[in-house]
Each structure stands twice: as C-alpha cells, then as structure tokens.
Coordinates of C-alpha atoms and ligand atoms in Angstrom, one line a residue:
X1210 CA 0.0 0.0 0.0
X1211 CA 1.2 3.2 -0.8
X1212 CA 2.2 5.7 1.8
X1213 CA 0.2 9.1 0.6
X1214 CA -3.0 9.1 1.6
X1215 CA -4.3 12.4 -0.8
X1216 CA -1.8 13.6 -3.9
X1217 CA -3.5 17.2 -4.8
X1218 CA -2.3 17.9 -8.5
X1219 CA -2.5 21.6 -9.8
X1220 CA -6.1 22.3 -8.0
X1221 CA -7.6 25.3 -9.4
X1222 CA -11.0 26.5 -8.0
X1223 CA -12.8 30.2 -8.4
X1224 CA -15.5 32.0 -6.9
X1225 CA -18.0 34.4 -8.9
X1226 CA -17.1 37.9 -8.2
X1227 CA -18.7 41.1 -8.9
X1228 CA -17.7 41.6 -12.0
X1229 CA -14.9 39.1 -12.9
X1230 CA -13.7 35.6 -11.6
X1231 CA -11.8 35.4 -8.3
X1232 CA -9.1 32.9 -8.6
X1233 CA -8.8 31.4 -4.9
X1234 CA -6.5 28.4 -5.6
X1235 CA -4.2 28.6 -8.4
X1236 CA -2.4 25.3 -9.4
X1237 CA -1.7 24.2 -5.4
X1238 CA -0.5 20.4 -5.1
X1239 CA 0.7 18.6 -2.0
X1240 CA 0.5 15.2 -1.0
X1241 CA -0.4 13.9 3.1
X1242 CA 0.7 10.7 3.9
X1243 CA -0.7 8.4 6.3
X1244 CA 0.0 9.8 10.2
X1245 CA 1.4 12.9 8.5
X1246 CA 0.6 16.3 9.5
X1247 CA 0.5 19.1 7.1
X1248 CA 0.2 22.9 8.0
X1249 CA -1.5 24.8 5.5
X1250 CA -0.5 28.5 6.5
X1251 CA -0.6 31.8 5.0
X1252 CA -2.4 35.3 5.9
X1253 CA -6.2 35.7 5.5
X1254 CA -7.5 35.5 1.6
X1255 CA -4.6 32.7 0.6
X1256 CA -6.7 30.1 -0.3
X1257 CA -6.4 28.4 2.8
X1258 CA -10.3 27.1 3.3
X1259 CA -10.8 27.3 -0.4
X1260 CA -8.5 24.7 -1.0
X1261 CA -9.7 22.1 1.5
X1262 CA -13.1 22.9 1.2
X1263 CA -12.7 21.8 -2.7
X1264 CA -10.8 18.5 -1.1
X1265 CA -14.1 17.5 0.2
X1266 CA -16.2 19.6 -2.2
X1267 CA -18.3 21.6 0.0
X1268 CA -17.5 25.1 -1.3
X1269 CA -19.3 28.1 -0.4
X1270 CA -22.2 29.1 -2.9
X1271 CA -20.8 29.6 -6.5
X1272 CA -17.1 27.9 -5.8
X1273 CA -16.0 25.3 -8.4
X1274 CA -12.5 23.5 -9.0
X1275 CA -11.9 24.5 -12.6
X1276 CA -8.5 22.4 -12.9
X1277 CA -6.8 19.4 -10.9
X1278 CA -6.9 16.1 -9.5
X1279 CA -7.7 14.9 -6.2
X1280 CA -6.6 12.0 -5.7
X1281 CA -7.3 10.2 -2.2
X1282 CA -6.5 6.5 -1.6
X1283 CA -5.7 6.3 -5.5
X1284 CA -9.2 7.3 -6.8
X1285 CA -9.8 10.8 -8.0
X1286 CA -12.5 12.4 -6.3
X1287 CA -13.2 15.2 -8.1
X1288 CA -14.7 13.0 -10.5
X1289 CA -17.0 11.7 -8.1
X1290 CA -20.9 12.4 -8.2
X1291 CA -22.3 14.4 -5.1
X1292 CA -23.6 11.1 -3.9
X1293 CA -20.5 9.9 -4.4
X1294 CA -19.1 12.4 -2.1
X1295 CA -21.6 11.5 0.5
X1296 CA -19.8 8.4 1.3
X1297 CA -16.7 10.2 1.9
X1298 CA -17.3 13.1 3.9
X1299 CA -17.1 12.3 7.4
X1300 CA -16.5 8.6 6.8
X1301 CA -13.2 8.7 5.3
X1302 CA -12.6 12.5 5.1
X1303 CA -13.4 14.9 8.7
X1304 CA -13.4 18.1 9.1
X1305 CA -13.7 20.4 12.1
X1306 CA -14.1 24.4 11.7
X1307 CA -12.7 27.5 13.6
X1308 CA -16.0 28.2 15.2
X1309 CA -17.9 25.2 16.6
X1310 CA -20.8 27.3 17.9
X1311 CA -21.8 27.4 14.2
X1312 CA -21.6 23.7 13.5
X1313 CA -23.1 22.0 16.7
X1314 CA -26.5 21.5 17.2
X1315 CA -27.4 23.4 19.8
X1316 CA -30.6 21.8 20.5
X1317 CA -29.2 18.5 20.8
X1318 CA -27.2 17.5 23.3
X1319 CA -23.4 16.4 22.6
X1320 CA -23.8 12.3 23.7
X1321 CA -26.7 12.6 20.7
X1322 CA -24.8 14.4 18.2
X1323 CA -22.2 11.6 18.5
X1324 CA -24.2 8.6 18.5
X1325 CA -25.8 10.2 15.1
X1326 CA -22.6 9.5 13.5
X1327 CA -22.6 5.9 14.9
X1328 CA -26.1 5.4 13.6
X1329 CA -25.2 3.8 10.1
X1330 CA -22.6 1.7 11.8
X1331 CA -25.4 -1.1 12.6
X1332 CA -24.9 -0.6 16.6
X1333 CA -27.3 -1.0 19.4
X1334 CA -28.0 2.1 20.8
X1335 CA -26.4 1.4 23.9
X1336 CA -22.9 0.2 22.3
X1337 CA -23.1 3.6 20.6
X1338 CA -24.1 5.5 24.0
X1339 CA -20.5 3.5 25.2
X1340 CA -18.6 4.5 22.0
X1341 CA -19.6 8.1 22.7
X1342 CA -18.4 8.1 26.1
X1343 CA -15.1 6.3 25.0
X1344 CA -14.7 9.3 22.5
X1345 CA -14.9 12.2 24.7
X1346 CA -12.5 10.6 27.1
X1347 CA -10.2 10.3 24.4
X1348 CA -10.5 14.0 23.7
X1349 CA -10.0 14.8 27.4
X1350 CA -13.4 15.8 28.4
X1351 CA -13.7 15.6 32.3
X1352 CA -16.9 12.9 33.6
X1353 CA -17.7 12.0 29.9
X1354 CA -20.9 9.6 31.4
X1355 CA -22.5 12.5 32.2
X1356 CA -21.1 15.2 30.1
X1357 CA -22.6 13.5 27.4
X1358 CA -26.5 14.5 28.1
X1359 CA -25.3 18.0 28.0
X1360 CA -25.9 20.6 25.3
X1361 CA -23.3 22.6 23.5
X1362 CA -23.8 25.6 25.8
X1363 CA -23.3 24.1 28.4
X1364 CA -19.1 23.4 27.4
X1365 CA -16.8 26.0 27.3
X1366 CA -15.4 27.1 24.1
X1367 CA -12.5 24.5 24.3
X1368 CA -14.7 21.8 25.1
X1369 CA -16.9 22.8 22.6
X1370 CA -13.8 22.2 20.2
X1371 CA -12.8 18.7 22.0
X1372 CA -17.1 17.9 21.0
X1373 CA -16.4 18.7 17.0
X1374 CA -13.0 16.9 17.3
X1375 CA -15.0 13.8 18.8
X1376 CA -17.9 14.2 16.7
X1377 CA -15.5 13.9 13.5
X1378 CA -13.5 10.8 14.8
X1379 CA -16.5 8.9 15.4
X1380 CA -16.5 7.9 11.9
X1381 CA -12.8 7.0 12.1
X1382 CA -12.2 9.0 9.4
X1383 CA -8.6 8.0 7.4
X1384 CA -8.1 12.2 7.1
X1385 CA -8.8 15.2 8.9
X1386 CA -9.2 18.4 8.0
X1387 CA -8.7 21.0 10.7
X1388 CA -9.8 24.6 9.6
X1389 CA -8.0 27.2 11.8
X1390 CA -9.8 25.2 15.0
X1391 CA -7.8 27.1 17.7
X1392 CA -8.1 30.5 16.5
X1393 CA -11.0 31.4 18.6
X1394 CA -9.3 30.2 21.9
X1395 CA -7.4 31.1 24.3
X1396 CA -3.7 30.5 24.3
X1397 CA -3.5 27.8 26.8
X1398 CA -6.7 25.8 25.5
X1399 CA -4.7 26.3 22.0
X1400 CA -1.9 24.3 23.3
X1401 CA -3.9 21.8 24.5
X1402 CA -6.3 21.5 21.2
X1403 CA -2.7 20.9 19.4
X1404 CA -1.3 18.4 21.9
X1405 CA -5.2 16.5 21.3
X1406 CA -4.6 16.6 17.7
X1407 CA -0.9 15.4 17.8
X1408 CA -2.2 11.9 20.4
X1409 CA -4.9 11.7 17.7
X1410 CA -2.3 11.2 14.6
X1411 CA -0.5 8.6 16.8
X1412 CA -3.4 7.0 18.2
X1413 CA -5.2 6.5 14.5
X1414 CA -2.1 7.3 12.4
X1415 CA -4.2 9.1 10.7
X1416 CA -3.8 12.2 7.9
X1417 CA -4.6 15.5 9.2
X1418 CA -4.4 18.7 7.4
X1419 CA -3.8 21.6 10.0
X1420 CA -5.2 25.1 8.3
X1421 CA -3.7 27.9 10.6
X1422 CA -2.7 31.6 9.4
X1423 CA 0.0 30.9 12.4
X1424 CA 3.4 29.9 11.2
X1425 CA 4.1 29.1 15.3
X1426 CA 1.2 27.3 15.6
X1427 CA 1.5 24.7 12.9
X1428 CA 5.8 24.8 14.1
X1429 CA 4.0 23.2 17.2
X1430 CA 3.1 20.0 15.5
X1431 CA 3.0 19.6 11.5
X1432 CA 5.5 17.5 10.0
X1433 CA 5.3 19.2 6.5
X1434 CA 4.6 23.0 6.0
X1435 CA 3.0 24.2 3.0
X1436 CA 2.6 28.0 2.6
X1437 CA 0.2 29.7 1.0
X1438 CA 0.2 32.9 -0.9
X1439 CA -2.7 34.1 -3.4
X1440 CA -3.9 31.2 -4.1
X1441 CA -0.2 29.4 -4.8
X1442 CA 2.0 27.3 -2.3
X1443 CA 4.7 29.4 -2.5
X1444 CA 7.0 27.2 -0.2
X1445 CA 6.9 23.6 1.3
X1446 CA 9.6 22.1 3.2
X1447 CA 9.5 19.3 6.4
X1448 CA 8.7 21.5 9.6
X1449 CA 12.4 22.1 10.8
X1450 CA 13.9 22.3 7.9
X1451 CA 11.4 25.1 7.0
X1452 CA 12.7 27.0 10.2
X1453 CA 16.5 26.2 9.6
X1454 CA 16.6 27.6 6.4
X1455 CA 14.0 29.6 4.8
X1456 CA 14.0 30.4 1.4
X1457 CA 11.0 32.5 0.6
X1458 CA 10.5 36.3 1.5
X1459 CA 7.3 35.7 2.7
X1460 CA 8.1 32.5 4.5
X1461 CA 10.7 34.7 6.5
X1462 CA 8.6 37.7 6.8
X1463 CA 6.0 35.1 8.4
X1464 CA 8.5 33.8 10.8
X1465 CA 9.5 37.7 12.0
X1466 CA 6.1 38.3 12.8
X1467 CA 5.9 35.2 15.1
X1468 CA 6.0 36.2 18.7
X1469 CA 7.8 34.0 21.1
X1470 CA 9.8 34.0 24.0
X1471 CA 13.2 34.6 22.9
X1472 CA 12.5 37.6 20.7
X1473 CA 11.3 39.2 24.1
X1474 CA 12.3 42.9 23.6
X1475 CA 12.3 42.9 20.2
X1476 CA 10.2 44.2 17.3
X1477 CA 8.1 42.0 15.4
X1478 CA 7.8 43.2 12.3
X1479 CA 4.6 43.1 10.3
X1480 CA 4.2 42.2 6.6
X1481 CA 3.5 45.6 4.7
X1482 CA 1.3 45.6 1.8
X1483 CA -1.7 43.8 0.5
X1484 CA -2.1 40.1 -1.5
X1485 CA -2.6 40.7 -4.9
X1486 CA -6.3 41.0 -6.4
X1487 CA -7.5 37.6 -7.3
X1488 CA -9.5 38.4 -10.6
X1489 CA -6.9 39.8 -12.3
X1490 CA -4.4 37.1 -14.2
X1491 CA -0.8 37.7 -12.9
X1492 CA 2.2 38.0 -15.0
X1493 CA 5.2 37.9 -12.4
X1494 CA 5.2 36.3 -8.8
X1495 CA 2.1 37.2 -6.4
X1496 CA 4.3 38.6 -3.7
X1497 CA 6.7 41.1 -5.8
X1498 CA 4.8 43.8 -5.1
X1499 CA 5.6 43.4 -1.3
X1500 CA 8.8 41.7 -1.8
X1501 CA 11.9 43.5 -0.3
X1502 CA 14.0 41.4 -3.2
X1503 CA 11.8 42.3 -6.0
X1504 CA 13.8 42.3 -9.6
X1505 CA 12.2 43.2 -12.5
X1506 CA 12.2 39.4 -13.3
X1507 CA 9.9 38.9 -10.5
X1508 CA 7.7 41.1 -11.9
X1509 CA 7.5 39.9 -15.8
X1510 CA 8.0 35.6 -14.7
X1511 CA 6.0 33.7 -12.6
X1512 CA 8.5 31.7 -10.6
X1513 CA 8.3 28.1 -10.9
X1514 CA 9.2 25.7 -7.7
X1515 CA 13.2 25.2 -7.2
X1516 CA 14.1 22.2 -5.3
X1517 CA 16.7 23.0 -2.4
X1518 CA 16.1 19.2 -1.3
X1519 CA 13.9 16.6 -2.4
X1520 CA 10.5 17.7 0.0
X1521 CA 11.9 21.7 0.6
X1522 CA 10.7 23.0 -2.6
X1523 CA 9.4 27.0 -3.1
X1524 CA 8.6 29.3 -5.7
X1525 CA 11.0 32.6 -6.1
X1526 CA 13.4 33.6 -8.3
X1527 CA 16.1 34.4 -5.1
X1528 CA 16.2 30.4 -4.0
X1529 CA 19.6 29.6 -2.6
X1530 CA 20.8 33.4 -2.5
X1531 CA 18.9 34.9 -0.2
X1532 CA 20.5 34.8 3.4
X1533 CA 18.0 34.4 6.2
X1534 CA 19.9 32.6 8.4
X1535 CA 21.7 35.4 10.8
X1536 CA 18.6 37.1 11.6
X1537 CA 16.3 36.8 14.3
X1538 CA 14.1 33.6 13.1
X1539 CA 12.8 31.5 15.8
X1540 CA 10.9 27.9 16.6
X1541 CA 8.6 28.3 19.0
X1542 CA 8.4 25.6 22.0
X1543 CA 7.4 22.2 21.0
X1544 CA 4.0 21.0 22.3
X1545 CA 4.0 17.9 24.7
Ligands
ATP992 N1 -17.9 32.5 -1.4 C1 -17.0 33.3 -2.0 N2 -17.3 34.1 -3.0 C2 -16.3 34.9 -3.6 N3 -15.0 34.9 -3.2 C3 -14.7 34.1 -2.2 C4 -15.6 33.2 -1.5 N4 -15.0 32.5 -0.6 C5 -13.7 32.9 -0.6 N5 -13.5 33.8 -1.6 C6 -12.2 34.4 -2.0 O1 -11.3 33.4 -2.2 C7 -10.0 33.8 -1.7 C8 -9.5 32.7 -0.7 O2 -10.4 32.6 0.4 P1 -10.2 31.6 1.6 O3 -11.4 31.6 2.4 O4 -9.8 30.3 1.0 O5 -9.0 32.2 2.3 P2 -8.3 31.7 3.7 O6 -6.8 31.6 3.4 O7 -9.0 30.5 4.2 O8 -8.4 33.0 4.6 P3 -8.8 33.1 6.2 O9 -7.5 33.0 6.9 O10 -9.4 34.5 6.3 O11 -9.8 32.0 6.5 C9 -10.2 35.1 -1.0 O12 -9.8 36.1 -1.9 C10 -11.7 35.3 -0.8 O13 -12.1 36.6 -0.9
MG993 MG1 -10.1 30.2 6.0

C-alpha cells in the first residue's frame, strides 16, 4: 500500500465575483501521507479554506474547481458524483471548523450528536451510548458519562472544540481536515487542542491537514509545512527544515512576525502591503509587489518551484541566494 493518503495535482477553484472571476487556488499540489501532519498557513484570503473545502467539495455558494486532480486512496475524487461524495465526507474524510458554535446543534445534546454519526454503523443504541463516552474521554473531556447529556452551551469554548473533534472521529475518518480550530481560543486551551490533535495522529495514524494563518502554531506540531500565498503554495519544506533555512520572502517575513519567547524585547515586524487582487491574471510572482528582493524578473516571470532538497521545494526567483539565516528567526516551543 502506498504511503500518501491524498496527492492534490494543480487544484484550481474560483468563486464568482462582482464583475470578474476570483481565482482562490491557483495550481496548489501537495500530498499527506498516512500519520502525516500538514500545516496549510498563510495570511487571511490565501486560499487556505478554499483549498480544503474543494478536497471534500463543499465550497461556499458559486465555488467550483476549474483544474486538478484529487486523488485520495488512489481514486480521483473530483470526479466523483455528489452522492459519491456523500460516502466520503465524514466517513473517510473529517473536518472540524474554527467556530464550533456554528456547527453543533445546539438543541441537541453532545452524547446525541455523537451517537448520530454511529447510527449507520449497525450498533445498538447502547454500544453507541458507550462509544460516545469512550470518544470524549479520548479527547479529554472531564466525567464524559455525564457530560454527554449535555448541550453545547453548556461546554466552554475549548470543550466545545474537543465535542467537533469527537464528533468527527466517530466515523474513524482515514483524514482530517482542521480549519484554523484554535483560532478562537485562548492560548492555553490552544496548546492543549494541538497536543489533542498530535495523540490523535499517533493513536489513529491518521492524515490531518492543520489550516492555521500561524506559522508558530502549525511549528508546534505539523510535519510538513505548506505555505500559502494568493492562491499558490509558494514554499513547502518538512517542519524544521522550513525553520533552519527559509527560502521565501514571505516565509521569512511570516517567521518575524511570530511572537515567542526569545524575541522578548524585540520588534516584530509586520508584513507591509496587501495580497494581490484575485481576478486579475498575474504575469510575475504574487508577492513582488511586497517583496523587499523584488527584480524586474519577478515582476514579468512567474517563478516556478526550485528544489533545495527533495521535500523543501518554493517558488521565487532568489532560491539559494537569499541569506535568512543570521537574523532573528525563531521555533517556537514544542507541544508535549
Ligand atoms: N464565497 C466566496 N465568494 C467569492 N469569493 C470568495 C468566496 N470565498 C472565498 N472567496 C475568496 O477566495 C479567496 C480565498 O479565500 P479563503 O477563504 O480560502 O482564504 P483563507 O486563506 O482561508 O483565509 P482566512 O484565513 O481568512 O480564513 C479570497 O480572496 C476570498 O475573498
Ligand atoms: Mg479560511
């Protein structure tokens, strides 16, 4: 059996705008392996959500992949029919969202959202009544026997999170998606929601793709880092090596804006500018306009991924002679 669990190839999707198409993903691929985690970061508008939402094809009103392949366990499922998808989401693909408010029932109490999921699993109610007890343990929620007869209100924001997250691995799903699901909480409750997803990969060895717009949060626990910039992965590189030796502007000016402890006292330095306008077809690289390094090559050629090993690969016409290395780029501390 192969290792990769989902090989994206050249997705394109785009959105109906006003007046012309908004391009959202243009040509991303990436592959997640079985037990890998990948960190899909960038600032607000890259593409982020786009792209996964096309993964499982639930795109907001008006989205449609235009270009690409999807393949996941060696079938390509942008082929498949919406009934076809059916069997997918949730069963072999999860997702959980930023906002869980929005995606729990809130007239239903958690134990019963669960055991829904269970339902098509030919269970008696009562092993399902056990699994859903087993599965909030798992994600850490104190007295699960009788947690489970209350409603979503009644859990804090964090526990509302560890719910979704046990709602989604009730199907035992072979990927996860995780759309930016600590950015609503509080520090503390986000190191824990990471150190849950982390015992989750080894406990199911499952895929999980880890959508953050911070590059200290996905440092924390993604194997593989994939960066997003209008629409494009503009660099992708294993987690450390990413860190040791960063090779696109954006990745570094990503990294200076990450507070931690041992930049105490100094500056962190924002990234000035805006992302390019989606709708309009782009000659040179999406980030030359903010780029510190801009040539006038960047601005007539799209750069085309450089390999500086066989998984760090990134898109800008600078790779290998741009020096990050002496200035103040830090890893924040490891989870658990
Ligand atoms: N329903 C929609 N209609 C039109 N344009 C959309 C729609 N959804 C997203 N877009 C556009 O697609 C681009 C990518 O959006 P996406 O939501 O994927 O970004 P993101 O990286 O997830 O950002 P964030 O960090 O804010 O969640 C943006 O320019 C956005 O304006
Ligand atoms: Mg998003």
């Amino acid at each position: 059996m192969s290792d990769i669990l989902l090989d994206v190839q050249n997705l394109r999707t785009c959105f109906p705008g006003k007046k012309k198409v908004i391009h959202a993903v243009n040509g991303v691929s990436f592959t997640v392996g079985y037990g890998e985690i990948l960190g899909l970061v960038g600032e607000s508008g890259s593409g982020k959500s786009a792209t996964c939402r096309s993964i499982i094809q639930l795109l907001p009103f008006g989205g449609r992949i235009i270009e690409g392949k999807i393949i996941y366990k060696g079938d390509d499922i942008v082929k498949k029919s919406e009934r076809g998808m059916r069997t997918i989401r949730g069963r072999e693909i999860g997702m959980i969202f930023q906002e869980p408010m929005n995606t729990l029932n809130p007239v239903t109490t958690i134990g019963e959202q669960i055991q829904e999921t269970l339902r098509n699993k030919g269970t008696s109610r009562e092993q399902r009544k056990k699994r859903a007890i087993e599965l909030l343990r798992l994600v850490n929620i104190p007295s699960p026997d009788k947690r489970i007869y209350e409603y979503p209100h009644q859990f804090s924001g964090g526990m509302r999170q560890r719910a979704m997250i046990a709602i989604a691995l009730a199907s035992e799903p072979k990927l996860l998606i995780a759309d930016e699901p600590t950015t609503a909480l509080d520090v503390t409750i986000q190191q824990q929601i990471m150190k849950l997803l982390l015992d989750i990969r080894n406990h199911f060895h499952m895929g999980i793709i880890m959508i953050t717009h911070n590059l200290g949060v996905a440092s924390q626990i993604c194997d593989t880092i994939a960066v997003m910039y209008a629409g494009r992965i503009v660099e992708k590189a294993p987690a450390s090596e990413l860190f040791l030796n960063p090779q696109h502007p954006y990745t570094h000016g990503l990294m200076q804006s990450i507070p931690s402890a041992d930049k105490k006292g100094s500056k962190l330095v924002p990234i000035a500018g805006h992302p390019p306008d989606l709708s309009v077809e782009l000659q040179g690289c999406p980030f030359a306009e903010r780029c510190p390094y801009c040539m006038d090559k960047c601005i007539s050629e799209m750069p085309v991924p450089s390999y500086i090993t066989e998984k760090h690969s990134c898109c800008c016409h600078l790779v290998g002679k741009l020096d990050f290395l002496n200035t103040n780029v830090g890893r924040s501390k490891e989870v658990g």
